[in-house]
mmCIF file of C-alpha atoms in Angstrom:
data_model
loop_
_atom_site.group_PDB
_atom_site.id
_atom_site.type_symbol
_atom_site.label_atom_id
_atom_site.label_comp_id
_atom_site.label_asym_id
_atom_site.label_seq_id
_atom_site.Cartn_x
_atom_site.Cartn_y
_atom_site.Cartn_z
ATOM 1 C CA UNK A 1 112.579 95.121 117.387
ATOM 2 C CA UNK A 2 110.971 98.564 117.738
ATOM 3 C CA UNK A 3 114.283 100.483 118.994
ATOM 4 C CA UNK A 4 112.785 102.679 122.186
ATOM 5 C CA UNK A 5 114.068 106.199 121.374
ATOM 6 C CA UNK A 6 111.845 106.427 118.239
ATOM 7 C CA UNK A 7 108.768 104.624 119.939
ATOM 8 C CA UNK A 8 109.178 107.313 122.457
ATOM 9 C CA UNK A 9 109.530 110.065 119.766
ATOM 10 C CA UNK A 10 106.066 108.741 118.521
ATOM 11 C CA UNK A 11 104.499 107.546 121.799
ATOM 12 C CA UNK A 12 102.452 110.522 122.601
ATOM 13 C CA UNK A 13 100.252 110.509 119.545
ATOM 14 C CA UNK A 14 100.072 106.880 119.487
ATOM 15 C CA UNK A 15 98.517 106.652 123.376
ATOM 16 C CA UNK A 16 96.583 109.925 122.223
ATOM 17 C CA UNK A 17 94.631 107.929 119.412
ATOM 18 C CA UNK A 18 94.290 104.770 121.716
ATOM 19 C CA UNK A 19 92.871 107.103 124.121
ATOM 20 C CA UNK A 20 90.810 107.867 121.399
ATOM 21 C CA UNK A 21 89.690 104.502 120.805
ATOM 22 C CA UNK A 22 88.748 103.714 123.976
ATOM 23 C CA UNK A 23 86.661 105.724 124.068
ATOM 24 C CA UNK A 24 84.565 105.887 121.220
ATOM 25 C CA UNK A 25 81.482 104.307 121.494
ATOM 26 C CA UNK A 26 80.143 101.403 119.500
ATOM 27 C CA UNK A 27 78.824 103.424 115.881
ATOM 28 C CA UNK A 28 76.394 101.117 114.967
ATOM 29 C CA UNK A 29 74.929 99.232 118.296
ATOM 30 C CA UNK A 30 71.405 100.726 118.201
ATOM 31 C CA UNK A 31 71.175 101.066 114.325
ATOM 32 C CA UNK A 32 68.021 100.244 113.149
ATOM 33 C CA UNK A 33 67.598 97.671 110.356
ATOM 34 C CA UNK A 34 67.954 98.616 106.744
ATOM 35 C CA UNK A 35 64.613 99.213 104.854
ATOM 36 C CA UNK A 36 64.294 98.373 101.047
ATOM 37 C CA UNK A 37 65.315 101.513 98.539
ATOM 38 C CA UNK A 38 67.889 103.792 98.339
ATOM 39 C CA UNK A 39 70.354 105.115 100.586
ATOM 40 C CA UNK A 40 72.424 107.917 100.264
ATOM 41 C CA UNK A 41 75.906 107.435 102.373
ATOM 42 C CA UNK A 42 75.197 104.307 103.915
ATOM 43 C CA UNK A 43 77.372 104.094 107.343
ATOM 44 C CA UNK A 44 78.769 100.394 106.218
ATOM 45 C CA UNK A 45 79.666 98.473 103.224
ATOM 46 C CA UNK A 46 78.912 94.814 102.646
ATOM 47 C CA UNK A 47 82.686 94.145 101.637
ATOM 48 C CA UNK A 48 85.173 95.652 104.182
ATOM 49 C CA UNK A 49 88.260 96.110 103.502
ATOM 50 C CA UNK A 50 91.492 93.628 104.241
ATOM 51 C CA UNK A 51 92.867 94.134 107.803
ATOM 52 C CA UNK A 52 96.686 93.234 106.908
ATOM 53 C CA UNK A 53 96.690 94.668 103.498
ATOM 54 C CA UNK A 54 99.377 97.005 103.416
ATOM 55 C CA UNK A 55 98.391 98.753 100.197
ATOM 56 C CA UNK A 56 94.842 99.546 100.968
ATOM 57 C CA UNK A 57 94.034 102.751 101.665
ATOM 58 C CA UNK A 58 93.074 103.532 104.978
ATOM 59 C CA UNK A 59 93.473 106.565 107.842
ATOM 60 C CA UNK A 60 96.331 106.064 110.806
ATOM 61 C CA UNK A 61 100.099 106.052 111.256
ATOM 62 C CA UNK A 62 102.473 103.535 112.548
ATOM 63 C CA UNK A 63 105.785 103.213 113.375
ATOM 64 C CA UNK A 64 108.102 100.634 111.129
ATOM 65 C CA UNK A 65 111.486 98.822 112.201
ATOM 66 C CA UNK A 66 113.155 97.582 109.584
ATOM 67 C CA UNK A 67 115.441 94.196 109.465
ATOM 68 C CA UNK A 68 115.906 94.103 105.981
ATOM 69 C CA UNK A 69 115.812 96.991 102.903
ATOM 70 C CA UNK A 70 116.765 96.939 99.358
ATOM 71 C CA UNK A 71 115.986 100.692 98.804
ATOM 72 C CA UNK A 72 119.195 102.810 98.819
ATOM 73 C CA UNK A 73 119.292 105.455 101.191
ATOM 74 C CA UNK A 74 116.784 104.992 103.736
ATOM 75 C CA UNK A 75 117.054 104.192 107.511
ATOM 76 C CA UNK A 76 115.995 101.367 109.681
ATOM 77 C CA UNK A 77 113.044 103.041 111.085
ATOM 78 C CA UNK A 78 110.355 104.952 109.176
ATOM 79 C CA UNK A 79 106.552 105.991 110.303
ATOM 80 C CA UNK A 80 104.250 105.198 107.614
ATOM 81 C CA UNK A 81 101.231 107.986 107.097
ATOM 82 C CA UNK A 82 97.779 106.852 105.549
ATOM 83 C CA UNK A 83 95.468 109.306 104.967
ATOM 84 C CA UNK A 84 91.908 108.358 103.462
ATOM 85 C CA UNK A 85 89.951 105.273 102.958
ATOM 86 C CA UNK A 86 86.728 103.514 101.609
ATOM 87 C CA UNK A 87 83.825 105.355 101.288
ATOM 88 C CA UNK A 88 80.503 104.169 100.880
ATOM 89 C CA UNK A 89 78.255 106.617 98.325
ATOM 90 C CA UNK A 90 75.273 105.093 97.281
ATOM 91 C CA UNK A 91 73.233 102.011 98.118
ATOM 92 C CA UNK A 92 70.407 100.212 97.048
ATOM 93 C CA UNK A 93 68.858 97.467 99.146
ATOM 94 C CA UNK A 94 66.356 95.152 97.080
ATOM 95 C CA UNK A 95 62.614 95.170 98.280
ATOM 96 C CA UNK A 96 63.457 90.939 98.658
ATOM 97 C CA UNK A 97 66.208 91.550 100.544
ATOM 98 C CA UNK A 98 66.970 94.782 102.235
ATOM 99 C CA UNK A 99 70.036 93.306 104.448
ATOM 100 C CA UNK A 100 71.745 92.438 101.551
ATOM 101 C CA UNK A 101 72.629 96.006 99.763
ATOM 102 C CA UNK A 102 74.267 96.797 96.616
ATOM 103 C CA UNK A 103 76.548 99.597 97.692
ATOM 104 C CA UNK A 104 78.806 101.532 96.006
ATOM 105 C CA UNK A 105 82.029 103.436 97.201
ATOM 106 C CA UNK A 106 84.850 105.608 96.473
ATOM 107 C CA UNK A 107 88.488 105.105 97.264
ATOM 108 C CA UNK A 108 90.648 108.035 97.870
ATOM 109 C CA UNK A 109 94.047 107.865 99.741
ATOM 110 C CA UNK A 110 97.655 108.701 100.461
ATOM 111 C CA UNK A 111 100.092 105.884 101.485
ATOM 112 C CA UNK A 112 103.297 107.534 102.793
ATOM 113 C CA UNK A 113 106.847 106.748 104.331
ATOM 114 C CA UNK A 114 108.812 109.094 106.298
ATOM 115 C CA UNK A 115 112.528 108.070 107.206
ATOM 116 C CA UNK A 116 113.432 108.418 111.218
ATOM 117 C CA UNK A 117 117.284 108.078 110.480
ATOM 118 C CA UNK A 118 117.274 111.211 108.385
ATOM 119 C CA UNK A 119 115.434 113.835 109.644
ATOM 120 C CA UNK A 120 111.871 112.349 108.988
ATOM 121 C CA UNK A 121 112.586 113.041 105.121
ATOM 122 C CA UNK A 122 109.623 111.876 102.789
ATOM 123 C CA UNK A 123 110.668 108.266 101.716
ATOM 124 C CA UNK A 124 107.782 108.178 99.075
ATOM 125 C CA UNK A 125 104.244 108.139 98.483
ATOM 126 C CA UNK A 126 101.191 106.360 96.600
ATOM 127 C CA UNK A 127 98.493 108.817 95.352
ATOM 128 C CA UNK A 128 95.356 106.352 95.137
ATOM 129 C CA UNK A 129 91.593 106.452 94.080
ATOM 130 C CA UNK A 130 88.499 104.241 92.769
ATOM 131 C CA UNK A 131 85.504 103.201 92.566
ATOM 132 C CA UNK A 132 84.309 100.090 94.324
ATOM 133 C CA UNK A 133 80.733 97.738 93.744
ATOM 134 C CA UNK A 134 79.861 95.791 96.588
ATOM 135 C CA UNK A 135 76.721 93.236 97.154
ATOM 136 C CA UNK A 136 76.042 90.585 99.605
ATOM 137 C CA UNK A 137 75.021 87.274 98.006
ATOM 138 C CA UNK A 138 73.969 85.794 101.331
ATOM 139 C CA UNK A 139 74.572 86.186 104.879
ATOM 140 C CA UNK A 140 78.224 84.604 104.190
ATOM 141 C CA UNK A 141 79.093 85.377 101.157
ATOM 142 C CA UNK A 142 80.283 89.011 99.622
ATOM 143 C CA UNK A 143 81.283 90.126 95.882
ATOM 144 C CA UNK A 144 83.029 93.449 95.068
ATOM 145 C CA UNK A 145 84.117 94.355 91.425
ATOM 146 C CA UNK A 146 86.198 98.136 90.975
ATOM 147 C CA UNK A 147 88.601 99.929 89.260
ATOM 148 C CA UNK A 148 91.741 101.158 91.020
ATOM 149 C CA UNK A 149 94.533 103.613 90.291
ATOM 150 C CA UNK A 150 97.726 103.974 91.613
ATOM 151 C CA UNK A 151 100.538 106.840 91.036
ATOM 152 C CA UNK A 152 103.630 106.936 92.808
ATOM 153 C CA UNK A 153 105.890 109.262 93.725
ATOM 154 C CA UNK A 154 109.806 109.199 95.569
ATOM 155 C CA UNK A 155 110.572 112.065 98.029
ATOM 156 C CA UNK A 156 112.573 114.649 97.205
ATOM 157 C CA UNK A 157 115.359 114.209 99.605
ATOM 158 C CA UNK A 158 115.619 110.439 99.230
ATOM 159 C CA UNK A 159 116.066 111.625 95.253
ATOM 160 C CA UNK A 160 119.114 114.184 96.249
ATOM 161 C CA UNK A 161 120.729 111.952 98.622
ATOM 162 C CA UNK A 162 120.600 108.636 96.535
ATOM 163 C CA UNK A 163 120.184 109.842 92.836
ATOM 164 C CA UNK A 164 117.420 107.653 92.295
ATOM 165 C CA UNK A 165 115.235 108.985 89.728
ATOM 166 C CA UNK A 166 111.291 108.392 89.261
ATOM 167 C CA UNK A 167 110.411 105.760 87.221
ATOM 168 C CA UNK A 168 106.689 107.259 87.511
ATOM 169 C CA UNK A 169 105.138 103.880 88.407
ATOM 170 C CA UNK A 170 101.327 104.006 87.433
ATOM 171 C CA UNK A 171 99.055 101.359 87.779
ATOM 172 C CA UNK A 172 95.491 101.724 86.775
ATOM 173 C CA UNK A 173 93.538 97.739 87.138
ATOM 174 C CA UNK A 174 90.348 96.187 87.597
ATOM 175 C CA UNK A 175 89.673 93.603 90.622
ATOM 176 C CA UNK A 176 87.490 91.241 91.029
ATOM 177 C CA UNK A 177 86.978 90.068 94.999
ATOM 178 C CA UNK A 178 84.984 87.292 96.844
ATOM 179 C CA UNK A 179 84.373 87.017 100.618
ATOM 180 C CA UNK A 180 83.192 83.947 102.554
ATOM 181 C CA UNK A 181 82.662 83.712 106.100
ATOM 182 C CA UNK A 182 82.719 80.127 106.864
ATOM 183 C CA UNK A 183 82.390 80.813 110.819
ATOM 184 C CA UNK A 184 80.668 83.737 112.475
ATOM 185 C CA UNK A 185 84.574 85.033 113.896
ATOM 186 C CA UNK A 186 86.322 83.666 110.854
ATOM 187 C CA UNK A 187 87.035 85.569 107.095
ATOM 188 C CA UNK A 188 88.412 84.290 103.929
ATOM 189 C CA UNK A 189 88.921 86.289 100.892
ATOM 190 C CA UNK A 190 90.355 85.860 97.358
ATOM 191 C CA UNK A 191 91.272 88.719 94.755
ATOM 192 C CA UNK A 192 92.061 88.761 91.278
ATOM 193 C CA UNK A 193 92.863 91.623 89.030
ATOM 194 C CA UNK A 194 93.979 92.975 86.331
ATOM 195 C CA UNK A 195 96.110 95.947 85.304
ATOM 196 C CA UNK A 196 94.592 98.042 82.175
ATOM 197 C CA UNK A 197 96.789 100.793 82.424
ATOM 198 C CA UNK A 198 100.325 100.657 83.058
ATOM 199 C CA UNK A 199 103.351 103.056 83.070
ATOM 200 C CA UNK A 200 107.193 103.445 83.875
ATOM 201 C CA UNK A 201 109.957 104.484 81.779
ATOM 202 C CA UNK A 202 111.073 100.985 80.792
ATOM 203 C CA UNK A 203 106.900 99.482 79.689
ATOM 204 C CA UNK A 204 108.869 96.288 80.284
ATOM 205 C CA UNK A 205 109.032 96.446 84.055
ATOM 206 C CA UNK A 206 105.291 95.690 84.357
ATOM 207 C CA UNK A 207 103.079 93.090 84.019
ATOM 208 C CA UNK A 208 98.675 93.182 84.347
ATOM 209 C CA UNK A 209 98.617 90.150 86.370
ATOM 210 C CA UNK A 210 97.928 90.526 90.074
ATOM 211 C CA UNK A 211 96.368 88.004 92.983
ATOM 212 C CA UNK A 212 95.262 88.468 96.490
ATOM 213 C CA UNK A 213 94.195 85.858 98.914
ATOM 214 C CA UNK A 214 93.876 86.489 102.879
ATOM 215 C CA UNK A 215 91.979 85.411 106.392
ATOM 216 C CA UNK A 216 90.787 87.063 109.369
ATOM 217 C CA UNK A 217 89.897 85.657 112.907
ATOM 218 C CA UNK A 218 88.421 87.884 115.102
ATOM 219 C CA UNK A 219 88.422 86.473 119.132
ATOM 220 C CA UNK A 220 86.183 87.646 121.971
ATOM 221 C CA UNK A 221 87.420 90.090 124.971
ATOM 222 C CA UNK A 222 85.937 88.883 128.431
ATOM 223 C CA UNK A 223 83.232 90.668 129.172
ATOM 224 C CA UNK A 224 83.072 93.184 126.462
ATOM 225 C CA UNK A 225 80.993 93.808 123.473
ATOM 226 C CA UNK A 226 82.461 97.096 122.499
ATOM 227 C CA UNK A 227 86.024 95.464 121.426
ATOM 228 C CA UNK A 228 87.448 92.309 120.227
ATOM 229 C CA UNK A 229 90.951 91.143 119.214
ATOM 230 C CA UNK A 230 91.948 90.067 115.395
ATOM 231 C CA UNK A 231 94.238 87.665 113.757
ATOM 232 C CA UNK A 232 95.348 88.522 109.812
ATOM 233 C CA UNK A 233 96.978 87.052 107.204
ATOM 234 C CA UNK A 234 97.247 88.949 103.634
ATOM 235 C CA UNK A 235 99.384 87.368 100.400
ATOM 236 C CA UNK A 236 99.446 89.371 97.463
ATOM 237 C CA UNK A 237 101.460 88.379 94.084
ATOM 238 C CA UNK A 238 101.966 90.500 91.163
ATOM 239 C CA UNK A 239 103.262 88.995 87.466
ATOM 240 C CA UNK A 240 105.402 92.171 87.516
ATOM 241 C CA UNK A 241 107.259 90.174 90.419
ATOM 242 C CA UNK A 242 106.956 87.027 88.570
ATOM 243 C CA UNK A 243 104.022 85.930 91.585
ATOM 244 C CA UNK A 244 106.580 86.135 94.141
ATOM 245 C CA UNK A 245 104.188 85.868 97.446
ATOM 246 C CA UNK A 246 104.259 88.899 99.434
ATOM 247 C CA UNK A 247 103.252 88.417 102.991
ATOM 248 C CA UNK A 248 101.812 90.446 105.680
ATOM 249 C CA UNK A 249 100.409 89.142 109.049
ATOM 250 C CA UNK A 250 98.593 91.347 112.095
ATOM 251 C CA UNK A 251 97.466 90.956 115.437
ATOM 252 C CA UNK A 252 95.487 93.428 117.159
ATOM 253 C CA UNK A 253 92.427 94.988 119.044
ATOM 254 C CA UNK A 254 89.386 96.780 117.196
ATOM 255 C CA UNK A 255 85.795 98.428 117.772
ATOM 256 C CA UNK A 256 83.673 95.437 116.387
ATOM 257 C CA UNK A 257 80.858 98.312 115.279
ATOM 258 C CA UNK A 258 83.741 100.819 114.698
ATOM 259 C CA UNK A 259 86.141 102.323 113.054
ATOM 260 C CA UNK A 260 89.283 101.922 115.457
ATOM 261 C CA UNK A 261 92.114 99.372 115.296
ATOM 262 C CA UNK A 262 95.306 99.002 117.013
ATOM 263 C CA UNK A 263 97.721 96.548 116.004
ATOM 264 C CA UNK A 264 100.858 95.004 115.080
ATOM 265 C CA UNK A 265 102.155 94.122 111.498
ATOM 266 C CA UNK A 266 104.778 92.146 110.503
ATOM 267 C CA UNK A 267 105.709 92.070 106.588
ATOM 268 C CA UNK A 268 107.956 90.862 104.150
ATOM 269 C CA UNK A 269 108.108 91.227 100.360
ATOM 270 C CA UNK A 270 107.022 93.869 98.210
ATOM 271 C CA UNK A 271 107.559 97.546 99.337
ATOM 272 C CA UNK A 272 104.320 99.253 100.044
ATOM 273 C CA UNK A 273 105.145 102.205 97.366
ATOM 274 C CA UNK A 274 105.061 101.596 94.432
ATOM 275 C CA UNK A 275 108.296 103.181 92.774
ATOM 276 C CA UNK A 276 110.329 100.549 94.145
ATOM 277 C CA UNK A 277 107.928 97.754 93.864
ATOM 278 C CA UNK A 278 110.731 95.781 92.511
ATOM 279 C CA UNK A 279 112.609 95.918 96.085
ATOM 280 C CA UNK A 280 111.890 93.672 99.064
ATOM 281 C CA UNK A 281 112.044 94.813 102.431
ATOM 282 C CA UNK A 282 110.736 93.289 105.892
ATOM 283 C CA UNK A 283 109.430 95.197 109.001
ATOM 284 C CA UNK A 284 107.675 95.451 112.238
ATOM 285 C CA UNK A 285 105.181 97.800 112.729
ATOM 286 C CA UNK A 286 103.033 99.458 115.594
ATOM 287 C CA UNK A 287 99.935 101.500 114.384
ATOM 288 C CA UNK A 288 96.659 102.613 114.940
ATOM 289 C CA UNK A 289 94.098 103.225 112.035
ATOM 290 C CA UNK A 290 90.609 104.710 111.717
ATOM 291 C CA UNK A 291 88.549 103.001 109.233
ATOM 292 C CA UNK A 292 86.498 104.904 107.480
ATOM 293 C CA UNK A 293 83.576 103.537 106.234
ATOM 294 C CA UNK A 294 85.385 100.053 105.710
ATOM 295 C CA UNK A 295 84.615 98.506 109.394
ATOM 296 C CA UNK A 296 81.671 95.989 110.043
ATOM 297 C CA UNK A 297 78.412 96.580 111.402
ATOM 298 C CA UNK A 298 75.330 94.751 112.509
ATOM 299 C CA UNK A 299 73.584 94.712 108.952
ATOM 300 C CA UNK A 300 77.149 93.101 107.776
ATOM 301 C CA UNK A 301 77.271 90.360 110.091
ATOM 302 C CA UNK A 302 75.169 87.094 109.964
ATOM 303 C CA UNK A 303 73.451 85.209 112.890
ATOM 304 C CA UNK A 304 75.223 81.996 114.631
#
């Protein structure tokens, strides 16, 4: 459980963004729809990104409570600090079918931990960038293909306190995804990818493979077509782990044509920075996120 004294340390920016949330208006409600050509930093994408993924890259902060840690050193309660997201660049929509755009993005982010038992000192931290291709097959379906690189780093107090050197993780791979919405309120996804690029110290600690599958329900509010509440489940393996199933599972409220989210996270497995991917740990979570240019809008969705 989330232990009061640090929920109250961080309860005044975390009512401040809700505040925030409520009220922000729909983005996209009166958008008109999307003509055939080009369009230069298209609002949307056609794939958006996973809801319970805790290695995306996204922009928000949460407080984390921690029942279990392997990592030496660090506290039971840490905030995690995302800065960035998914941003949509360039899209073409064909003449045949303008509501189902090619679009492509760029990734940028940082993915940070902060520890709350000692002083707020930096825990660690995943530079990340890429470059993302994204095309609607049908009103259901979605495709994405990209490149994504990952460089992690271990805060310096964390290093003087524990003596844990960097084993200057990098991870540079190419993913292949697939999207299928079987029901209007209902998401499935599969990924698959492979790492190109690969550094440590020890070359032996890493492995290419890597596979992602997840779902997403999203249920009505009475009487309100601003926001809706979510259920999501992500599982991500990596052969570096030998496939061991990492799991992390969300519940929340978002802006169905926005950006905003606010939610809780449970995970367990695989530690979201990458210089101790090789440690489990398991947490509960409280956060709010702004998605930029990753949410759904009206030219995403698909008709009853």
């Amino acid at each position: 459980m989330l232990r009061p004294p640090t929920v109250r340390r961080l309860l005044p920016a975390l009512i401040i963004l809700f505040a925030l949330c409520l009220g922000s208006p729909p983005v996209l409600a009166d958008a008109p729809g999307p003509e055939s050509g080009w369009d230069l930093f298209p609002a949307v994408t056609p794939y958006p990104a996973y809801l319970a993924d805790p290695l995306r890259v996204a922009f928000g902060v949460s407080v984390l409570d921690y029942s279990t840690s392997e990592i030496p050193g660090t506290g039971d309660q840490r905030f995690a600090l995302k800065l960035g997201g998914t941003f949509p660049v360039v899209a073409f929509h064909p003449p045949e079918a303008p509501r189902r755009p090619w679009v492509l993005s760029v990734l940028a982010g940082f993915n940070g931990q902060f520890d709350l038992d000692h002083n707020q000192d930096n825990v660690g931290w995943d530079g990340i960038y890429g470059l993302q291709l994204a095309h609607r097959l049908s009103d259901r379906w979605a495709v994405k293909v990209g490149i994504h690189h990952t460089s992690s780093h271990i805060g310096d107090e964390l290093q003087e306190r524990s003596g844990r050197e960097r084993i200057d993780y990098t991870r540079e791979e190419v993913r292949v995804g697939m999207s299928w919405k079987p029901l209007r309120r209902w998401r499935l996804y599969g990924e698959g990818a492979y790492g190109y690029k690969e550094s440590t110290i020890d070359e032996a600690l890493q492995e290419p493979g890597r596979a992602q599958l997840g779902t997403e329900v999203y249920l009505p509010l009475p009487e309100s077509d601003a926001w809706d509440t979510y259920l999501a489940l992500d599982l991500n393996s990596f052969q570096e782990r030998d496939w061991e199933i990492d799991v992390s599972a969300q519940a929340g409220i978002r802006q169905i044509d926005g950006p905003w989210r606010l939610a809780l996270t449970w995970m367990s497995g695989r530690t979201p920075i990458g210089e101790f991917f090789f440690r489990d740990e398991t947490y509960l979570g409280l956060g709010v996120w702004y998605d930029l240019g990753a949410f759904r809008g009206p030219s995403i969705d698909f008709e009853p």
